[in-house]
Short mmCIF file of C-alpha atoms and ligand atoms in Angstrom, two decimals:
data_model
loop_
_atom_site.label_atom_id
_atom_site.label_comp_id
_atom_site.label_asym_id
_atom_site.label_seq_id
_atom_site.Cartn_x
_atom_site.Cartn_y
_atom_site.Cartn_z
CA MET A 1 0.21 -0.12 -0.24
CA ALA A 2 0.98 3.49 -0.63
CA ASP A 3 2.13 5.49 1.96
CA TYR A 4 1.12 9.24 2.05
CA GLU A 5 1.92 12.31 3.46
CA ALA A 6 0.28 15.30 4.52
CA VAL A 7 -0.03 18.36 3.23
CA ILE A 8 -1.89 21.17 5.08
CA GLY A 9 -1.86 24.53 4.34
CA LEU A 10 -3.73 26.79 7.47
CA GLU A 11 -5.46 30.71 6.60
CA ILE A 12 -6.30 32.81 9.78
CA HIS A 13 -8.62 35.20 10.03
CA ALA A 14 -7.20 37.70 13.01
CA ARG A 15 -9.20 40.56 14.97
CA LEU A 16 -7.89 43.90 14.51
CA LYS A 17 -7.76 45.28 18.14
CA THR A 18 -9.60 48.41 16.66
CA ALA A 19 -11.29 51.01 18.57
CA SER A 20 -13.80 51.09 15.37
CA LYS A 21 -14.73 49.17 12.70
CA LEU A 22 -12.40 49.26 9.74
CA PHE A 23 -14.27 51.71 6.64
CA CYS A 24 -16.85 53.50 9.50
CA SER A 25 -16.06 55.06 13.72
CA CYS A 26 -18.77 52.26 14.96
CA PRO A 27 -17.21 50.93 18.24
CA VAL A 28 -16.06 47.30 17.48
CA SER A 29 -16.12 46.43 21.42
CA PHE A 30 -17.70 42.70 22.44
CA GLY A 31 -21.42 41.92 24.20
CA ALA A 32 -23.52 44.96 23.03
CA GLU A 33 -26.75 44.10 22.31
CA PRO A 34 -28.12 42.69 18.73
CA ASN A 35 -28.07 46.24 15.82
CA GLU A 36 -26.95 48.42 18.02
CA GLN A 37 -23.41 48.72 16.82
CA VAL A 38 -24.34 50.32 13.41
CA CYS A 39 -24.96 53.02 10.72
CA GLU A 40 -25.54 53.80 7.41
CA VAL A 41 -22.04 52.16 6.24
CA CYS A 42 -21.29 49.22 8.07
CA SER A 43 -25.61 47.77 7.17
CA GLY A 44 -24.71 47.74 3.13
CA MET A 45 -27.30 51.08 2.88
CA PRO A 46 -27.11 52.77 -0.96
CA GLY A 47 -24.93 54.70 -1.42
CA ALA A 48 -23.48 55.43 1.63
CA LEU A 49 -19.16 55.52 1.25
CA PRO A 50 -16.38 53.84 3.56
CA ARG A 51 -13.87 55.63 4.81
CA LEU A 52 -11.12 53.10 5.50
CA ASN A 53 -9.58 52.96 9.65
CA GLU A 54 -5.57 54.04 9.31
CA LYS A 55 -5.51 52.29 12.63
CA ALA A 56 -6.52 49.02 11.05
CA VAL A 57 -3.56 49.19 8.07
CA GLU A 58 -1.14 49.97 10.41
CA LEU A 59 -1.59 46.62 12.52
CA ALA A 60 -2.45 44.85 9.32
CA VAL A 61 1.40 46.10 8.76
CA ARG A 62 2.75 45.65 12.18
CA ALA A 63 1.63 41.91 11.29
CA GLY A 64 3.62 41.52 7.98
CA LEU A 65 6.83 43.32 9.85
CA ALA A 66 6.98 39.93 12.65
CA LEU A 67 5.92 37.32 9.59
CA ASN A 68 9.04 38.49 7.31
CA CYS A 69 6.64 40.75 5.20
CA THR A 70 7.43 42.46 1.85
CA VAL A 71 4.55 45.00 2.80
CA ASN A 72 3.08 46.86 -0.05
CA SER A 73 3.65 50.89 -0.66
CA ARG A 74 0.15 50.54 -2.41
CA SER A 75 -2.70 47.69 -2.60
CA LEU A 76 -6.10 47.69 -3.48
CA PHE A 77 -9.69 46.72 -1.48
CA SER A 78 -11.82 44.69 -4.37
CA ARG A 79 -15.19 43.61 -3.83
CA LYS A 80 -14.98 39.25 -3.27
CA ASN A 81 -19.12 38.86 -4.24
CA TYR A 82 -20.97 35.77 -2.68
CA PHE A 83 -24.01 35.84 -0.69
CA TYR A 84 -24.84 35.50 3.32
CA PRO A 85 -28.56 36.99 4.80
CA ASP A 86 -25.41 38.69 7.18
CA LEU A 87 -23.32 40.48 4.84
CA PRO A 88 -25.27 43.41 3.88
CA ASP A 89 -23.50 44.65 0.59
CA GLY A 90 -23.95 41.88 -0.79
CA TYR A 91 -20.06 41.40 -1.31
CA GLN A 92 -16.99 40.60 1.20
CA THR A 93 -14.57 44.43 1.23
CA SER A 94 -11.30 42.52 0.90
CA GLN A 95 -7.97 41.89 -1.00
CA PHE A 96 -7.07 40.19 -3.57
CA ALA A 97 -4.29 41.80 -5.82
CA PRO A 98 -2.11 42.52 -3.81
CA PRO A 99 -2.60 42.75 -0.57
CA VAL A 100 -0.48 44.39 2.02
CA CYS A 101 1.77 42.25 2.51
CA GLU A 102 3.35 39.11 1.46
CA LYS A 103 6.24 36.68 0.55
CA GLY A 104 6.71 35.86 4.59
CA TYR A 105 7.55 33.32 6.75
CA LEU A 106 7.80 32.20 10.39
CA ASP A 107 9.93 29.41 11.38
CA ILE A 108 8.50 26.85 13.73
CA SER A 109 10.36 23.93 15.17
CA VAL A 110 7.72 20.68 16.60
CA LYS A 111 9.81 17.86 18.38
CA GLY A 112 13.99 19.19 17.97
CA ARG A 113 12.58 19.69 13.81
CA ASN A 114 12.67 23.08 12.46
CA ARG A 115 10.70 23.86 9.55
CA ARG A 116 10.12 27.72 7.73
CA VAL A 117 6.44 28.17 7.02
CA GLY A 118 5.87 30.29 4.39
CA ILE A 119 3.60 32.89 3.88
CA THR A 120 1.48 33.66 0.89
CA ARG A 121 0.35 36.92 2.28
CA ILE A 122 -1.93 38.95 4.55
CA HIS A 123 -4.86 40.81 3.91
CA MET A 124 -7.99 43.14 4.68
CA GLU A 125 -11.11 42.24 5.31
CA ASN A 126 -14.42 43.65 6.75
CA ASP A 127 -15.88 40.76 8.35
CA ALA A 128 -19.92 39.79 8.62
CA GLY A 129 -22.95 39.90 10.86
CA LYS A 130 -23.85 37.15 12.77
CA CYS A 131 -27.36 35.88 12.34
CA LEU A 132 -29.42 33.93 15.56
CA HIS A 133 -32.08 31.59 15.51
CA VAL A 134 -34.89 31.99 17.83
CA GLY A 135 -37.64 29.38 17.42
CA ASP A 136 -39.00 29.31 14.12
CA ALA A 137 -37.21 33.17 13.42
CA THR A 138 -34.00 34.13 12.15
CA LEU A 139 -32.42 37.17 13.23
CA VAL A 140 -30.04 38.95 12.00
CA ASP A 141 -27.25 41.33 13.72
CA LEU A 142 -25.34 44.15 12.51
CA ASN A 143 -22.83 44.75 15.16
CA ARG A 144 -19.80 43.03 14.40
CA ALA A 145 -20.70 43.43 10.44
CA GLY A 146 -17.59 45.77 9.43
CA THR A 147 -15.04 44.31 12.49
CA PRO A 148 -11.63 44.77 10.56
CA LEU A 149 -9.39 42.42 10.33
CA ILE A 150 -6.90 40.24 8.38
CA GLU A 151 -6.57 36.45 6.13
CA ILE A 152 -3.04 35.13 7.09
CA VAL A 153 -2.57 32.65 4.22
CA SER A 154 0.37 30.03 4.69
CA GLU A 155 1.73 28.21 2.20
CA PRO A 156 0.96 24.73 2.15
CA ASP A 157 4.43 24.03 3.93
CA MET A 158 3.39 22.18 6.97
CA ARG A 159 3.60 18.14 7.32
CA SER A 160 0.79 17.09 10.65
CA ALA A 161 -1.94 18.39 12.79
CA GLU A 162 0.76 19.12 14.84
CA GLU A 163 3.27 20.88 13.02
CA ALA A 164 -0.62 22.99 12.04
CA ALA A 165 -0.71 23.49 15.82
CA VAL A 166 1.92 24.34 16.72
CA PHE A 167 1.92 26.99 13.59
CA MET A 168 -1.30 28.69 15.42
CA ARG A 169 -0.23 29.07 18.78
CA ARG A 170 2.46 30.36 17.29
CA ILE A 171 0.67 33.32 15.16
CA HIS A 172 -1.42 33.58 18.48
CA ALA A 173 1.59 34.29 20.63
CA LEU A 174 3.24 36.39 18.31
CA LEU A 175 0.00 38.52 16.95
CA VAL A 176 -0.95 39.10 21.42
CA ALA A 177 2.94 39.87 21.94
CA ILE A 178 3.22 43.25 19.50
CA ASP A 179 -1.06 43.75 20.21
CA VAL A 180 -2.25 43.30 17.45
CA THR A 181 -5.34 40.89 17.37
CA ASP A 182 -6.34 40.55 21.92
CA GLY A 183 -6.64 36.91 20.38
CA ASN A 184 -9.59 35.73 22.23
CA MET A 185 -10.53 32.69 20.52
CA GLU A 186 -13.75 31.58 22.80
CA GLU A 187 -15.28 35.28 20.96
CA GLY A 188 -13.97 33.94 17.36
CA SER A 189 -11.00 37.20 17.42
CA LEU A 190 -8.69 34.00 16.40
CA ARG A 191 -10.25 31.55 13.60
CA CYS A 192 -8.64 29.65 11.42
CA ASP A 193 -9.32 26.84 8.15
CA ALA A 194 -7.39 24.70 7.71
CA ASN A 195 -6.79 22.61 4.46
CA VAL A 196 -5.45 19.37 4.05
CA SER A 197 -4.14 16.91 1.43
CA LEU A 198 -2.56 13.58 0.57
CA ARG A 199 -0.48 13.23 -1.95
CA PRO A 200 2.00 10.12 -2.23
CA ALA A 201 4.92 9.94 -0.32
CA GLY A 202 8.12 11.86 -2.00
CA ALA A 203 5.92 13.00 -4.71
CA SER A 204 6.26 17.04 -5.23
CA GLY A 205 2.95 17.41 -6.38
CA LEU A 206 -0.19 18.59 -4.83
CA GLY A 207 -2.98 16.67 -4.49
CA THR A 208 -6.75 17.77 -4.00
CA ARG A 209 -7.80 18.93 -0.56
CA THR A 210 -10.81 20.25 1.69
CA GLU A 211 -10.47 23.17 3.18
CA THR A 212 -12.32 23.14 7.45
CA LYS A 213 -13.88 25.97 8.91
CA ASN A 214 -13.43 28.23 11.32
CA LEU A 215 -11.89 26.21 14.19
CA ASN A 216 -11.44 28.35 17.15
CA SER A 217 -8.98 26.41 19.36
CA PHE A 218 -5.55 24.70 18.93
CA ARG A 219 -6.78 21.55 19.57
CA ASN A 220 -9.72 21.48 17.65
CA ILE A 221 -7.18 22.58 15.07
CA GLN A 222 -5.52 19.24 15.74
CA ARG A 223 -7.79 17.29 15.89
CA ALA A 224 -10.07 18.47 12.51
CA VAL A 225 -6.85 17.97 10.60
CA ASP A 226 -5.97 13.98 11.87
CA TYR A 227 -9.44 13.34 11.43
CA GLU A 228 -8.93 14.41 7.58
CA ILE A 229 -6.37 13.38 6.94
CA ALA A 230 -7.25 10.08 7.96
CA ARG A 231 -10.69 10.19 6.16
CA GLN A 232 -8.17 10.81 3.18
CA ARG A 233 -6.51 8.48 3.36
CA ALA A 234 -8.70 5.60 3.83
CA CYS A 235 -10.27 7.18 0.82
CA LEU A 236 -7.39 7.21 -1.42
CA GLU A 237 -6.94 3.50 -0.27
CA ASP A 238 -10.15 2.42 -1.03
CA GLY A 239 -9.23 4.43 -4.77
CA GLU A 240 -11.93 7.18 -3.85
CA ALA A 241 -11.08 10.14 -5.33
CA ILE A 242 -10.50 13.23 -3.13
CA VAL A 243 -13.36 16.19 -3.64
CA GLN A 244 -12.65 19.46 -3.11
CA GLU A 245 -14.81 21.09 -0.02
CA THR A 246 -15.64 22.53 2.22
CA ARG A 247 -15.96 20.65 5.32
CA LEU A 248 -17.05 21.65 9.13
CA PHE A 249 -15.05 20.56 12.11
CA ASP A 250 -17.91 19.30 14.43
CA ALA A 251 -15.98 18.64 18.47
CA ASP A 252 -19.10 16.97 20.07
CA ALA A 253 -18.98 14.01 17.54
CA GLN A 254 -14.69 15.03 16.94
CA GLU A 255 -15.04 15.02 12.88
CA THR A 256 -15.42 16.60 10.23
CA ARG A 257 -18.20 16.55 7.27
CA ALA A 258 -18.59 18.13 4.33
CA MET A 259 -20.75 21.74 3.70
CA ARG A 260 -20.49 22.25 0.26
CA SER A 261 -18.75 22.25 -2.93
CA LYS A 262 -15.74 24.17 -2.62
CA GLU A 263 -15.48 27.61 -5.19
CA ASP A 264 -12.41 29.03 -6.81
CA ALA A 265 -11.50 32.29 -6.88
CA HIS A 266 -12.42 33.19 -10.21
CA ASP A 267 -16.34 32.28 -8.81
CA TYR A 268 -16.14 35.03 -6.28
CA ARG A 269 -15.80 38.09 -9.71
CA TYR A 270 -13.01 39.85 -7.56
CA PHE A 271 -13.28 43.42 -8.38
CA PRO A 272 -11.13 46.54 -7.35
CA ASN A 273 -13.93 48.51 -5.18
CA PRO A 274 -14.24 52.29 -6.35
CA ASP A 275 -15.26 53.65 -3.28
CA LEU A 276 -12.44 53.40 -2.06
CA PRO A 277 -8.68 54.62 -3.22
CA PRO A 278 -5.76 52.71 -3.32
CA ILE A 279 -4.47 52.53 -0.09
CA LEU A 280 -0.78 53.71 0.48
CA VAL A 281 1.75 52.65 3.23
CA ASP A 282 4.74 55.45 2.85
CA PRO A 283 7.81 53.19 4.30
CA ALA A 284 9.72 56.02 5.74
CA ARG A 285 6.28 54.92 8.45
CA VAL A 286 7.04 51.44 8.43
CA GLU A 287 10.65 51.63 9.37
CA GLU A 288 9.63 53.27 12.34
CA TRP A 289 7.27 50.13 13.12
CA ARG A 290 9.87 47.71 12.07
CA ARG A 291 12.19 49.92 14.88
CA ASP A 292 9.55 49.22 17.62
CA MET A 293 9.01 46.25 17.33
CA PRO A 294 9.17 44.48 20.53
CA GLU A 295 11.34 41.53 21.14
CA LEU A 296 9.06 38.72 20.08
CA PRO A 297 8.03 35.48 21.28
CA GLY A 298 10.03 32.77 18.72
CA PRO A 299 13.55 34.53 19.36
CA ARG A 300 13.33 35.57 22.54
CA ALA A 301 12.80 31.58 22.99
CA ALA A 302 16.03 31.24 21.57
CA ARG A 303 17.61 33.38 23.18
CA PHE A 304 16.19 31.52 27.17
CA ALA A 305 17.50 27.79 24.89
CA ALA A 306 21.46 29.37 24.07
CA ASP A 307 21.79 31.81 26.78
CA TYR A 308 20.00 30.93 29.80
CA GLY A 309 20.68 26.28 29.00
CA LEU A 310 17.26 26.11 28.65
CA PRO A 311 15.47 23.23 27.09
CA GLU A 312 13.68 23.87 23.90
CA GLU A 313 10.17 23.31 25.51
CA ASP A 314 10.57 25.04 28.64
CA ALA A 315 12.16 28.57 26.12
CA ALA A 316 9.11 27.60 23.84
CA LEU A 317 6.76 27.54 27.16
CA LEU A 318 8.41 30.98 28.93
CA ALA A 319 8.54 32.70 26.04
CA THR A 320 5.06 32.80 24.90
CA ASP A 321 3.57 36.02 26.29
CA LYS A 322 5.71 38.57 27.83
CA ASP A 323 4.51 39.22 31.62
CA THR A 324 6.22 35.15 31.43
CA ALA A 325 9.00 36.03 29.96
CA ASP A 326 9.77 38.83 32.22
CA TYR A 327 8.94 37.16 35.39
CA PHE A 328 11.05 34.58 34.83
CA GLU A 329 14.13 36.74 33.36
CA ALA A 330 13.82 38.55 36.28
CA ALA A 331 13.52 35.18 38.51
CA ALA A 332 16.30 33.89 36.46
CA SER A 333 19.94 36.75 37.32
CA LEU A 334 18.41 36.90 40.93
CA SER A 335 19.00 33.43 41.40
CA GLY A 336 22.04 31.81 39.69
CA ASN A 337 20.03 29.28 38.40
CA PRO A 338 17.75 29.78 35.12
CA ARG A 339 18.12 26.19 34.99
CA ARG A 340 16.00 25.86 38.43
CA ILE A 341 13.85 28.99 38.50
CA ALA A 342 12.79 27.49 34.35
CA ALA A 343 11.59 24.73 36.11
CA LEU A 344 9.44 25.97 38.91
CA MET A 345 8.20 28.11 36.84
CA ARG A 346 7.05 25.20 34.70
CA GLY A 347 5.70 22.64 37.53
CA GLU A 348 4.04 25.26 39.99
CA LEU A 349 3.98 28.76 39.70
CA LEU A 350 2.07 28.59 36.66
CA ARG A 351 0.36 25.96 37.25
CA GLU A 352 -0.64 27.80 40.95
CA CYS A 353 -1.02 31.15 38.20
CA ALA A 354 -3.36 29.49 35.87
CA SER A 355 -6.18 27.97 39.08
CA ALA A 356 -5.66 31.54 41.05
CA GLY A 357 -6.41 33.49 37.16
CA LEU A 358 -3.37 35.85 37.64
CA LYS A 359 -0.73 36.13 35.18
CA ALA A 360 2.72 35.38 37.01
CA GLY A 361 3.38 39.34 36.92
CA GLY A 362 0.62 39.40 40.12
CA ALA A 363 1.31 37.24 41.76
CA PRO A 364 1.99 37.32 45.08
CA MET A 365 4.94 35.46 44.88
CA THR A 366 7.91 37.92 42.49
CA PRO A 367 10.15 36.81 41.44
CA ALA A 368 12.90 38.17 44.33
CA LEU A 369 11.17 35.56 46.28
CA LEU A 370 10.73 32.32 43.97
CA ALA A 371 14.07 33.03 43.51
CA GLU A 372 15.01 32.73 46.73
CA LEU A 373 13.42 29.74 47.31
CA ALA A 374 15.36 28.24 44.64
CA ARG A 375 18.20 29.47 45.77
CA MET A 376 17.40 27.23 48.99
CA VAL A 377 16.86 24.77 47.73
CA ASP A 378 20.07 24.56 45.36
CA GLY A 379 22.06 25.71 48.64
CA GLY A 380 20.37 22.18 50.48
CA ALA A 381 18.70 23.97 53.23
CA ILE A 382 15.42 22.62 52.23
CA SER A 383 14.42 19.73 49.63
CA ALA A 384 13.05 20.20 46.41
CA ARG A 385 10.33 17.84 48.02
CA THR A 386 9.52 20.48 50.85
CA ALA A 387 9.76 23.37 48.30
CA HIS A 388 7.33 21.01 45.79
CA GLU A 389 4.88 20.75 48.74
CA ILE A 390 4.36 23.79 50.44
CA PHE A 391 4.33 25.95 47.27
CA PRO A 392 1.19 26.50 46.96
CA GLU A 393 0.86 28.21 50.51
CA LEU A 394 4.10 30.53 49.50
CA PHE A 395 3.09 31.05 46.03
CA ALA A 396 -0.61 32.97 48.34
CA ALA A 397 0.47 34.39 50.77
CA GLY A 398 3.12 36.01 48.70
CA VAL A 399 6.09 35.86 52.06
CA SER A 400 10.05 35.10 52.80
CA PRO A 401 10.38 31.61 52.19
CA GLU A 402 13.41 31.46 54.42
CA GLU A 403 11.28 32.95 57.70
CA PHE A 404 8.89 30.77 55.80
CA ALA A 405 10.95 27.20 56.21
CA ALA A 406 11.98 29.05 59.97
CA GLU A 407 8.93 29.69 61.26
CA ARG A 408 7.52 25.31 61.16
CA ASN A 409 10.76 24.07 61.68
CA LEU A 410 11.60 23.62 57.83
CA GLY A 411 14.48 23.18 56.83
CA GLN A 412 15.75 20.62 55.66
CA LEU A 413 18.55 18.10 57.98
CA SER A 414 22.11 18.30 57.17
CA ASP A 415 23.69 18.60 59.72
CA SER A 416 24.90 14.53 59.85
CA GLY A 417 25.21 13.55 62.74
CA GLU A 418 21.20 13.68 62.70
CA ILE A 419 21.45 11.63 59.95
CA GLU A 420 24.15 9.49 60.67
CA ALA A 421 21.80 8.13 63.31
CA ALA A 422 19.42 7.91 61.68
CA VAL A 423 21.34 6.13 58.80
CA ASP A 424 23.19 3.19 62.11
CA GLY A 425 19.69 3.12 63.47
CA VAL A 426 18.68 1.31 59.71
CA LEU A 427 21.44 0.00 59.63
CA ALA A 428 21.10 -2.10 63.29
CA GLY A 429 17.10 -3.11 62.00
CA TYR A 430 17.59 -4.91 58.34
CA PRO A 431 20.95 -7.17 59.73
CA ALA A 432 19.30 -9.46 56.41
CA GLU A 433 20.07 -6.33 53.85
CA VAL A 434 22.70 -4.98 54.87
CA ALA A 435 24.71 -8.61 55.01
CA GLY A 436 22.49 -9.22 51.52
CA TYR A 437 24.51 -5.66 49.88
CA LYS A 438 27.88 -6.78 51.47
CA GLY A 439 27.23 -9.81 49.20
CA GLY A 440 26.83 -8.38 45.82
CA LYS A 441 22.80 -6.03 46.01
CA THR A 442 24.01 -3.14 45.51
CA LYS A 443 20.67 -2.54 44.58
CA LEU A 444 19.54 -2.62 47.69
CA LEU A 445 21.08 0.91 48.61
CA SER A 446 18.20 2.50 47.85
CA PHE A 447 16.33 0.65 50.68
CA PHE A 448 18.47 1.92 52.67
CA VAL A 449 17.93 5.24 52.07
CA GLY A 450 14.03 5.14 51.35
CA LYS A 451 13.96 4.40 55.54
CA VAL A 452 16.27 6.50 56.65
CA MET A 453 13.76 9.39 54.73
CA ALA A 454 10.88 8.55 55.92
CA GLY A 455 12.88 8.02 59.64
CA THR A 456 13.57 11.48 59.37
CA GLY A 457 9.91 12.78 57.53
CA GLY A 458 11.21 13.46 54.70
CA LYS A 459 13.64 15.94 55.34
CA ALA A 460 17.36 14.15 54.86
CA ASN A 461 19.50 15.74 53.17
CA PRO A 462 19.11 12.54 50.48
CA ALA A 463 22.90 13.37 49.12
CA VAL A 464 23.58 13.34 52.64
CA VAL A 465 22.55 10.35 53.43
CA ASN A 466 23.26 8.42 50.75
CA GLU A 467 27.35 8.56 51.21
CA LEU A 468 26.81 8.23 54.82
CA LEU A 469 25.56 4.89 53.67
CA ARG A 470 28.48 4.22 51.33
CA SER A 471 31.22 4.81 53.83
CA LYS A 472 29.03 2.33 55.52
CA LEU A 473 28.58 -0.39 53.74
CA ASP A 474 31.56 -0.35 51.55
CA GLY A 475 34.14 1.14 54.13
P1 LIG B 1 -8.86 30.32 -1.24
O1 LIG B 1 -9.05 28.83 0.10
O2 LIG B 1 -9.26 31.55 -0.75
O3 LIG B 1 -9.74 29.23 -2.91
P2 LIG B 1 -6.24 29.83 -1.70
O4 LIG B 1 -6.62 28.15 -3.06
O5 LIG B 1 -4.92 29.74 -2.42
O6 LIG B 1 -7.51 30.43 -1.87
O7 LIG B 1 -5.35 28.32 -0.67
C1 LIG B 1 -5.10 28.97 0.20
C2 LIG B 1 -5.27 27.94 1.61
O8 LIG B 1 -4.99 26.47 0.72
C3 LIG B 1 -3.06 28.63 1.89
O9 LIG B 1 -3.11 28.25 2.77
C4 LIG B 1 -2.73 27.02 0.69
O10 LIG B 1 -1.53 27.03 1.38
C5 LIG B 1 -3.82 25.71 1.47
N1 LIG B 1 -3.42 25.51 -0.15
C6 LIG B 1 -3.77 24.95 -1.58
N2 LIG B 1 -3.94 24.05 -2.07
C7 LIG B 1 -3.13 23.43 -0.94
C8 LIG B 1 -3.66 22.01 -1.27
N3 LIG B 1 -3.77 20.83 -2.36
N4 LIG B 1 -3.52 21.41 -0.02
C9 LIG B 1 -3.09 21.33 1.16
N5 LIG B 1 -3.61 23.44 1.58
C10 LIG B 1 -3.94 23.80 -0.19
MG1 LIG B 2 -10.05 29.37 1.68
ZN1 LIG B 3 -21.03 51.73 11.20
#
């Protein structure tokens, strides 16, 4: 049976973080009563003229810069014709050729494998309204109509569902880091369509693709793409042809379903919108925006891995958002042991933050307090196990770990006199095991260590215990 390779390209829609809509001054805030935020432009009244929101252009260009794109100093709005009840103009105002940005890339890494994913284009467009189904009636709410979006179209460069999900995570982190979108996926601020096809492994042409619409979580992207790969493989193995179509992912049933056959670009009859002049972007402004760009999550993760010796996964996790990354760097420099800080953040701090609904920067446990805790573990003042046990309390109270440990007498026993007494007690209590060890069963060492640890309530310094046991048993 032929072996297949999956080919995946994503189209990602991001709602831009502007105060008003793309072509009118209606606000774009979430949660207003239906049709409260509507005017003659965004409700498609004949003769009403659009006026472009400059902020939307700036945000689209910033996204393009972050994705290594060429920024076109002149681009056009076109009408993309189709009928939806919640699309009052009868067309979507979008960009066909040229778009505001094109020809970029984003580097991702999955399980240590690097891949450069091409960005075909980024274009601006307006969102449609929403249909509400109430009993037998369908009502139209135009509050969302005219909301500014960018669509980021990738090249078909991804090869697995996991790569697609990681790509989307990176895009999310990046767009949020540069304040282009609020990134709220539950509210639909960032959503994606996944194009999937298969081809015989090693082939260079492209197979027929399907497009699964409106995936609104990383997990759904991964599941929908995996489902599509398996479904297409089964079709091909049965000798069936893949039908080019648009599909929907049903998250409850965990499957994709055919929705409609897929249009080609010419079906939309794109043509330049005569109501809107060309969009001109001043290259000098573009250079200013390029200079303003903060350190982006991808390069920051690479720097964390190189400068602090963090494992790639920890580096990516800690660099995802600026707040977490800043917290990490502050604590790492105070503690002198970045890997310990990374481990404590990953294993403890971020979990506590998530359950308390806090960002790291707003946690009662400041970077200085986390660094203090890390130094105590490094210096042997308390064990890693004790640090783990007291972490939730320390986190919530925001008190000095040293004072906390001293008050509760949690200090690790490093005094070899006390530990030696415990070791002697254990060796006297298990003569058969001692004989076994001396006869060659050296694996029994961990048995003795366990007994001593239990006898000291987990407080003995394991390194000291090991050393004492060895000198007594081997000596
Ligand atoms: P549209 O879906 O709007 O018709 P395109 O035809 O340009 O637009 O394709 C959009 C997306 O589909 C891009 O992300 C592209 O990488 C991806 N794509 C195109 N052909 C294939 C294919 N054979 N397999 C997988 N993805 C594809
Ligand atoms: Mg498409
Ligand atoms: Zn309006």
